[in-house]
Short mmCIF file of C-alpha atoms in Angstrom, two decimals:
data_model
loop_
_atom_site.label_atom_id
_atom_site.label_comp_id
_atom_site.label_asym_id
_atom_site.label_seq_id
_atom_site.Cartn_x
_atom_site.Cartn_y
_atom_site.Cartn_z
CA UNK A 656 90.00 205.58 144.51
CA UNK A 657 89.84 205.33 140.90
CA UNK A 658 93.73 206.15 140.50
CA UNK A 659 94.46 202.81 142.50
CA UNK A 660 92.79 200.75 139.65
CA UNK A 661 95.40 199.48 136.90
CA UNK A 662 95.25 201.48 133.70
CA UNK A 663 94.88 199.58 130.52
CA UNK A 664 97.17 199.67 127.75
CA UNK A 665 97.03 203.04 126.08
CA UNK A 666 94.73 204.39 128.45
CA UNK A 667 95.12 208.04 128.94
CA UNK A 668 95.66 209.23 132.69
CA UNK A 669 92.38 210.49 134.18
CA UNK A 670 90.07 208.07 131.56
CA UNK A 671 87.43 206.15 133.66
CA UNK A 672 89.18 202.77 133.80
CA UNK A 673 86.09 200.93 133.92
CA UNK A 674 84.94 202.07 130.77
CA UNK A 675 88.46 201.28 129.07
CA UNK A 676 88.10 197.58 130.61
CA UNK A 677 84.42 197.02 129.17
CA UNK A 678 85.89 198.14 125.70
CA UNK A 679 88.29 195.65 125.53
CA UNK A 680 85.75 192.65 126.03
CA UNK A 681 85.19 190.12 123.30
CA UNK A 682 82.34 190.77 120.80
CA UNK A 683 78.84 189.73 122.18
CA UNK A 684 77.60 186.00 121.60
CA UNK A 685 74.75 185.30 119.33
CA UNK A 686 71.33 185.05 120.91
CA UNK A 687 70.77 181.93 122.85
CA UNK A 688 67.85 180.90 120.46
CA UNK A 689 69.98 181.19 117.32
CA UNK A 690 72.50 179.06 118.73
CA UNK A 691 70.21 176.14 119.69
CA UNK A 692 68.67 176.54 116.13
CA UNK A 693 72.01 175.86 114.61
CA UNK A 694 72.97 172.80 117.15
CA UNK A 695 69.36 171.23 116.41
CA UNK A 696 69.78 171.74 112.56
CA UNK A 697 73.09 170.07 112.51
CA UNK A 698 71.73 167.05 114.53
CA UNK A 699 69.05 166.75 112.59
CA UNK A 700 71.10 166.75 109.27
CA UNK A 701 73.34 163.99 111.11
CA UNK A 702 70.19 162.04 111.88
CA UNK A 703 69.02 162.00 108.38
CA UNK A 704 72.31 161.18 106.92
CA UNK A 705 72.31 157.93 109.35
CA UNK A 706 68.77 156.68 108.46
CA UNK A 707 69.68 157.04 104.94
CA UNK A 708 72.88 154.89 104.94
CA UNK A 709 71.05 152.26 107.30
CA UNK A 710 68.09 152.08 104.72
CA UNK A 711 70.54 151.37 102.00
CA UNK A 712 72.33 148.92 104.05
CA UNK A 713 69.22 147.08 104.70
CA UNK A 714 68.09 146.99 101.36
CA UNK A 715 71.62 145.62 100.42
CA UNK A 716 71.44 142.96 103.04
CA UNK A 717 67.73 141.97 102.36
CA UNK A 718 68.35 141.86 98.57
CA UNK A 719 71.53 139.67 99.02
CA UNK A 720 69.55 137.55 101.71
CA UNK A 721 66.78 136.96 98.93
CA UNK A 722 69.42 135.85 96.37
CA UNK A 723 70.90 133.51 98.96
CA UNK A 724 67.78 132.09 99.93
CA UNK A 725 67.17 130.92 96.66
CA UNK A 726 69.47 128.28 97.31
CA UNK A 727 67.34 127.02 100.30
CA UNK A 728 64.07 126.99 97.89
CA UNK A 729 62.70 130.16 99.40
CA UNK A 730 61.41 133.13 96.98
CA UNK A 731 63.63 135.59 96.02
CA UNK A 732 63.67 139.54 97.64
CA UNK A 733 62.59 140.88 93.98
CA UNK A 734 60.23 137.52 93.76
CA UNK A 735 58.15 136.88 96.60
CA UNK A 736 56.25 134.13 95.15
CA UNK A 737 52.43 133.35 95.69
CA UNK A 738 50.56 134.33 98.95
CA UNK A 739 50.45 131.33 101.30
CA UNK A 740 47.37 128.81 100.46
CA UNK A 741 44.60 128.44 102.93
CA UNK A 742 42.44 125.51 100.93
CA UNK A 743 43.07 122.56 98.76
CA UNK A 744 39.83 120.92 98.68
CA UNK A 745 39.02 122.22 95.19
CA UNK A 746 40.96 122.27 91.90
CA UNK A 747 41.23 125.73 90.37
CA UNK A 748 38.96 125.56 87.22
CA UNK A 749 41.92 127.03 85.10
CA UNK A 750 45.71 126.67 85.37
CA UNK A 751 47.86 129.38 85.34
CA UNK A 752 47.23 133.39 86.28
CA UNK A 753 46.53 135.21 83.45
CA UNK A 754 47.94 133.13 81.17
CA UNK A 755 51.36 133.36 82.78
CA UNK A 756 52.81 129.76 83.30
CA UNK A 757 55.47 130.82 85.77
CA UNK A 758 55.69 132.98 89.15
CA UNK A 759 59.48 134.28 88.73
CA UNK A 760 62.03 134.52 86.73
CA UNK A 761 63.44 131.06 87.47
CA UNK A 762 60.62 129.74 85.46
CA UNK A 763 58.86 127.74 88.50
CA UNK A 764 55.50 126.24 87.35
CA UNK A 765 52.14 128.26 88.69
CA UNK A 766 50.64 127.00 92.03
CA UNK A 767 47.39 128.64 93.63
CA UNK A 768 49.46 129.47 96.64
CA UNK A 769 52.66 128.77 98.73
CA UNK A 770 52.60 126.06 101.62
CA UNK A 771 50.86 127.25 104.86
CA UNK A 772 52.34 124.48 106.82
CA UNK A 773 55.31 125.13 109.04
CA UNK A 774 58.84 125.04 107.30
CA UNK A 775 56.97 124.93 104.06
CA UNK A 776 60.52 126.01 102.11
CA UNK A 777 62.50 123.16 103.48
CA UNK A 778 61.18 120.39 101.54
CA UNK A 779 58.84 119.68 98.60
CA UNK A 780 56.04 118.24 100.98
CA UNK A 781 56.10 117.70 104.90
CA UNK A 782 57.30 114.28 106.36
CA UNK A 783 54.03 113.80 107.83
CA UNK A 784 51.46 111.68 106.21
CA UNK A 785 48.58 114.13 104.83
CA UNK A 786 45.02 113.82 105.54
CA UNK A 787 43.85 114.27 102.07
CA UNK A 788 45.39 114.30 98.53
CA UNK A 789 43.60 115.79 95.48
CA UNK A 790 45.06 115.61 92.11
CA UNK A 791 44.02 117.90 89.38
CA UNK A 792 44.76 117.37 85.92
CA UNK A 793 44.58 119.98 83.00
CA UNK A 794 43.92 119.82 79.54
CA UNK A 795 47.25 119.46 77.40
CA UNK A 796 48.61 122.36 75.78
CA UNK A 797 51.45 123.66 73.97
CA UNK A 798 53.97 125.46 75.91
CA UNK A 799 54.97 128.17 73.74
CA UNK A 800 51.11 129.10 73.33
CA UNK A 801 50.71 129.15 76.93
CA UNK A 802 53.76 131.17 77.73
CA UNK A 803 52.59 133.76 75.35
CA UNK A 804 50.04 134.60 78.09
CA UNK A 805 47.55 136.10 75.61
CA UNK A 806 44.41 137.43 77.38
CA UNK A 807 42.11 135.80 75.30
CA UNK A 808 43.16 132.38 76.85
CA UNK A 809 43.90 132.54 80.37
CA UNK A 810 45.42 128.92 80.30
CA UNK A 811 44.33 125.05 80.22
CA UNK A 812 41.08 124.27 81.73
CA UNK A 813 40.65 121.56 84.17
CA UNK A 814 40.27 118.22 82.58
CA UNK A 815 39.51 115.76 85.69
CA UNK A 816 40.20 115.56 89.40
CA UNK A 817 40.72 112.43 91.75
CA UNK A 818 41.03 112.38 95.44
CA UNK A 819 43.71 109.89 95.99
CA UNK A 820 42.44 106.67 98.18
CA UNK A 821 46.04 105.95 99.30
CA UNK A 822 48.60 104.88 99.89
CA UNK A 823 49.53 108.60 101.50
CA UNK A 824 52.36 107.19 103.43
CA UNK A 825 53.92 106.01 100.18
CA UNK A 826 53.04 109.31 98.77
CA UNK A 827 55.04 111.27 101.55
CA UNK A 828 58.04 109.12 101.51
CA UNK A 829 58.48 109.82 97.89
CA UNK A 830 57.96 113.39 97.75
CA UNK A 831 59.70 114.52 101.02
CA UNK A 832 63.11 113.41 100.16
CA UNK A 833 63.18 114.79 96.64
CA UNK A 834 66.40 117.01 96.13
CA UNK A 835 66.56 120.62 96.31
CA UNK A 836 67.17 122.35 92.98
CA UNK A 837 70.44 124.51 93.26
CA UNK A 838 70.10 128.11 91.88
CA UNK A 839 71.61 128.25 88.56
CA UNK A 840 72.47 124.51 88.17
CA UNK A 841 72.79 123.44 84.59
CA UNK A 842 69.58 121.51 83.21
CA UNK A 843 70.50 119.13 80.15
CA UNK A 844 67.33 118.69 78.49
CA UNK A 845 66.19 117.29 75.14
CA UNK A 846 64.33 120.06 72.96
CA UNK A 847 61.35 117.70 71.35
CA UNK A 848 58.26 119.59 70.80
CA UNK A 849 54.57 118.69 71.83
CA UNK A 850 51.55 119.56 74.31
CA UNK A 851 52.05 119.34 78.06
CA UNK A 852 50.01 118.06 80.60
CA UNK A 853 50.04 120.01 83.75
CA UNK A 854 49.05 118.44 86.98
CA UNK A 855 48.38 120.03 90.47
CA UNK A 856 48.64 118.01 93.81
CA UNK A 857 46.68 119.58 96.61
CA UNK A 858 47.64 117.92 100.24
CA UNK A 859 45.80 118.97 103.48
CA UNK A 860 47.35 118.68 106.95
CA UNK A 861 46.04 119.52 110.19
CA UNK A 862 48.36 122.71 110.47
CA UNK A 863 47.84 123.91 106.70
CA UNK A 864 47.98 122.88 103.18
CA UNK A 865 50.81 122.36 100.05
CA UNK A 866 49.93 122.56 96.57
CA UNK A 867 52.74 120.63 94.40
CA UNK A 868 52.99 121.64 90.49
CA UNK A 869 54.40 119.11 88.15
CA UNK A 870 53.86 118.45 84.30
CA UNK A 871 54.31 115.57 81.89
CA UNK A 872 56.19 117.22 79.02
CA UNK A 873 57.70 115.75 76.15
CA UNK A 874 61.24 116.04 77.51
CA UNK A 875 60.44 114.82 81.10
CA UNK A 876 62.42 118.16 82.27
CA UNK A 877 60.01 120.43 83.75
CA UNK A 878 60.90 121.03 87.48
CA UNK A 879 58.33 120.68 90.29
CA UNK A 880 57.69 123.11 92.68
CA UNK A 881 55.37 124.24 95.78
CA UNK A 882 55.99 127.79 95.74
CA UNK A 883 58.69 128.11 97.97
CA UNK A 884 60.73 124.76 97.25
CA UNK A 885 61.99 123.70 93.60
CA UNK A 886 63.13 120.28 92.66
CA UNK A 887 64.75 119.47 89.30
CA UNK A 888 63.00 115.94 89.78
CA UNK A 889 60.05 115.51 86.94
CA UNK A 890 56.80 114.21 88.52
CA UNK A 891 54.85 114.18 85.11
CA UNK A 892 54.84 110.39 84.42
CA UNK A 893 54.31 109.21 88.26
CA UNK A 894 51.24 112.08 88.42
CA UNK A 895 50.16 110.93 85.25
CA UNK A 896 50.14 107.24 86.32
CA UNK A 897 48.70 108.20 89.73
CA UNK A 898 45.71 109.89 87.98
CA UNK A 899 44.67 106.95 86.25
CA UNK A 900 44.96 104.46 88.77
CA UNK A 901 43.10 106.85 91.31
CA UNK A 902 45.80 106.12 94.08
CA UNK A 903 49.50 106.91 94.50
CA UNK A 904 51.70 105.22 92.21
CA UNK A 905 54.93 104.92 94.42
CA UNK A 906 58.51 103.68 94.38
CA UNK A 907 59.48 102.69 90.68
CA UNK A 908 56.13 101.33 89.81
CA UNK A 909 55.33 104.49 87.59
CA UNK A 910 58.32 103.80 85.45
CA UNK A 911 56.90 101.49 83.03
CA UNK A 912 59.99 101.04 80.83
CA UNK A 913 62.26 99.90 84.11
CA UNK A 914 63.56 96.62 83.82
CA UNK A 915 66.23 94.61 85.36
CA UNK A 916 68.31 94.64 82.05
CA UNK A 917 69.14 98.42 82.63
CA UNK A 918 71.56 97.10 85.61
CA UNK A 919 71.41 96.74 89.06
CA UNK A 920 72.60 99.97 89.91
CA UNK A 921 70.41 102.05 87.56
CA UNK A 922 67.31 103.80 88.89
CA UNK A 923 64.41 105.55 86.87
CA UNK A 924 64.88 108.43 89.65
CA UNK A 925 67.81 109.36 91.90
CA UNK A 926 69.10 112.24 93.85
CA UNK A 927 68.05 113.08 97.29
CA UNK A 928 67.30 115.89 99.79
CA UNK A 929 70.92 116.53 101.30
CA UNK A 930 73.05 116.06 98.26
CA UNK A 931 73.65 119.70 97.85
CA UNK A 932 76.12 119.50 101.11
CA UNK A 933 77.02 115.75 101.13
CA UNK A 934 77.76 113.01 98.28
CA UNK A 935 75.81 110.43 100.30
CA UNK A 936 73.05 111.74 102.85
CA UNK A 937 72.81 109.85 106.18
CA UNK A 938 70.25 107.04 106.43
CA UNK A 939 71.56 104.51 103.74
CA UNK A 940 70.22 101.13 104.68
CA UNK A 941 71.85 98.98 101.74
CA UNK A 942 74.25 99.24 98.74
CA UNK A 943 74.98 97.86 95.44
CA UNK A 944 78.41 98.17 93.91
CA UNK A 945 78.68 97.87 90.18
CA UNK A 946 81.55 97.80 87.47
CA UNK A 947 81.63 98.24 83.90
CA UNK A 948 84.50 97.87 81.74
CA UNK A 949 83.91 99.86 78.45
CA UNK A 950 86.27 97.17 76.52
CA UNK A 951 83.13 95.11 76.19
CA UNK A 952 83.05 92.79 79.26
CA UNK A 953 79.61 92.33 81.08
CA UNK A 954 79.15 94.27 84.03
CA UNK A 955 79.67 92.88 87.58
CA UNK A 956 77.92 93.75 90.78
CA UNK A 957 77.30 93.03 94.32
CA UNK A 958 75.27 93.79 97.23
CA UNK A 959 76.64 95.12 100.51
CA UNK A 960 75.17 94.87 103.90
CA UNK A 961 75.45 98.27 106.06
CA UNK A 962 77.83 96.82 108.24
CA UNK A 963 80.32 96.04 105.22
CA UNK A 964 80.26 99.54 103.81
CA UNK A 965 81.29 101.97 106.62
CA UNK A 966 84.81 102.32 105.39
CA UNK A 967 83.60 103.25 101.94
CA UNK A 968 81.27 105.96 103.45
CA UNK A 969 84.18 107.26 105.53
CA UNK A 970 86.16 107.57 102.51
CA UNK A 971 83.41 109.45 100.62
CA UNK A 972 83.17 111.75 103.70
CA UNK A 973 86.66 112.49 103.63
CA UNK A 974 86.94 113.71 99.92
CA UNK A 975 87.03 117.69 99.31
CA UNK A 976 83.95 118.34 97.29
CA UNK A 977 82.70 121.30 95.23
CA UNK A 978 79.60 121.95 93.08
CA UNK A 979 79.31 119.93 89.84
CA UNK A 980 78.02 121.24 86.61
CA UNK A 981 77.10 117.73 85.54
CA UNK A 982 79.95 117.29 82.92
CA UNK A 983 83.49 115.69 83.28
CA UNK A 984 86.65 115.99 80.95
CA UNK A 985 88.61 112.63 79.76
CA UNK A 986 92.07 112.39 80.97
CA UNK A 987 92.85 110.48 78.06
CA UNK A 988 90.12 110.18 75.28
CA UNK A 989 91.91 107.61 73.39
CA UNK A 990 92.32 105.06 75.90
CA UNK A 991 91.84 101.39 74.79
CA UNK A 992 90.13 100.70 78.06
CA UNK A 993 87.94 102.47 80.81
CA UNK A 994 86.44 101.13 83.94
CA UNK A 995 83.53 103.16 85.94
CA UNK A 996 81.95 102.12 88.78
CA UNK A 997 78.34 103.13 90.37
CA UNK A 998 77.59 103.04 94.01
CA UNK A 999 73.87 102.84 94.43
CA UNK A 1000 72.62 103.63 98.13
CA UNK A 1001 68.96 102.88 98.87
CA UNK A 1002 66.92 104.35 101.84
CA UNK A 1003 63.89 103.11 103.76
CA UNK A 1004 61.75 105.63 101.88
CA UNK A 1005 62.54 107.95 99.11
CA UNK A 1006 64.60 107.93 95.81
CA UNK A 1007 68.38 106.20 96.01
CA UNK A 1008 71.36 107.93 95.75
CA UNK A 1009 73.77 106.93 93.11
CA UNK A 1010 77.55 107.88 93.11
CA UNK A 1011 79.50 107.64 89.70
CA UNK A 1012 83.38 106.86 90.08
CA UNK A 1013 85.25 107.51 86.96
CA UNK A 1014 89.14 107.44 87.50
CA UNK A 1015 89.48 108.27 83.81
CA UNK A 1016 87.53 111.57 84.18
CA UNK A 1017 87.84 114.78 86.03
CA UNK A 1018 85.92 115.19 88.36
CA UNK A 1019 86.24 111.44 89.10
CA UNK A 1020 83.42 111.05 91.66
CA UNK A 1021 80.02 112.48 90.96
CA UNK A 1022 76.59 112.42 92.79
CA UNK A 1023 73.94 115.08 92.74
CA UNK A 1024 75.23 118.55 93.18
CA UNK A 1025 78.73 117.47 94.52
CA UNK A 1026 81.87 116.16 92.72
CA UNK A 1027 85.31 115.51 93.60
CA UNK A 1028 88.39 115.67 91.29
CA UNK A 1029 90.34 112.58 92.63
CA UNK A 1030 88.85 109.19 93.31
CA UNK A 1031 91.71 108.39 95.68
CA UNK A 1032 91.64 105.37 97.85
CA UNK A 1033 87.99 104.70 96.68
CA UNK A 1034 89.00 102.23 93.91
CA UNK A 1035 91.00 99.69 95.92
CA UNK A 1036 87.92 99.89 98.66
CA UNK A 1037 85.07 99.44 95.83
CA UNK A 1038 87.36 96.37 94.30
CA UNK A 1039 87.47 95.00 97.59
CA UNK A 1040 83.83 95.04 98.11
CA UNK A 1041 83.18 93.44 94.56
CA UNK A 1042 85.79 90.58 95.45
CA UNK A 1043 83.85 89.81 98.84
CA UNK A 1044 80.71 89.53 97.32
#
């Protein structure tokens, strides 16, 4: 029977063909457990590499988001800011934390805690009227000494406090519309020396509390901050007047040097929430148009009703704007005449918006954080409004 089996190559006649076939089989496979271990090790290595890459991506995204969020007033990823405040019924006995006058590298002033109200990073204070307002004033201190952070001196001591009797609706209107400070925006300030008086305003709401820090400094340049939202508007003089009056001094009443001689379009405080996006945020209810000729003629101005300036608003909205660095370059510095315009838009509550139009400059249209290079058809429309008034 074995002679009927096919012979393998090189097999001697009479040899066992089964043995010959077995000899030509491939080498034995590794033990099953050993193969499984190799597969498991390879898969584990791939998982570890994937986890490391994902973690690196999360850190990069979160870090970038933290930087971008600063434009919205939120603390950065590296500077989380203070913890949420839970009480605003009493004043801290000492201003600052261990002699440190700021909580992050942006130089924001110290607050006892960040807002615990919803959307506390969207505005300096909520639009709602607070139930209670506590104003704390601290002993004047030299800024350089305070920022030194000496352990022997924790910070300015509390010099007094007052619970404001009102009008708290005016307080809300004045502060809720203050403009957001753009991260990295230039700040033009004088450099006079002298002591700074620091204030903390503690506001209590049904759903949380907000602390606002403001300073009366010699240059009127210190920013205001609630732990998550910063505004370049200095509140020092208004808070000082309010403390003395024991009631909120709103509108323009706190500006003791304000007078009509400054011009109908001038405002002791201008700039409004939303100017980081639009030249003129929505909601304006009146307009003053002013023209001044540098050659020496008297300024002219007129008041315009909302129905009459719709076209002007449309022209402003159509301008292509970019971030403004608070400067402009003269096209012809030696020109014998120069005409500039100011457009003051007022609102039911909060600060006005002042748009400056200077065709001899680049940019030619400036408002808040936005600017446009070309005044385009604005000047003919402004002149029409002046003539109609």
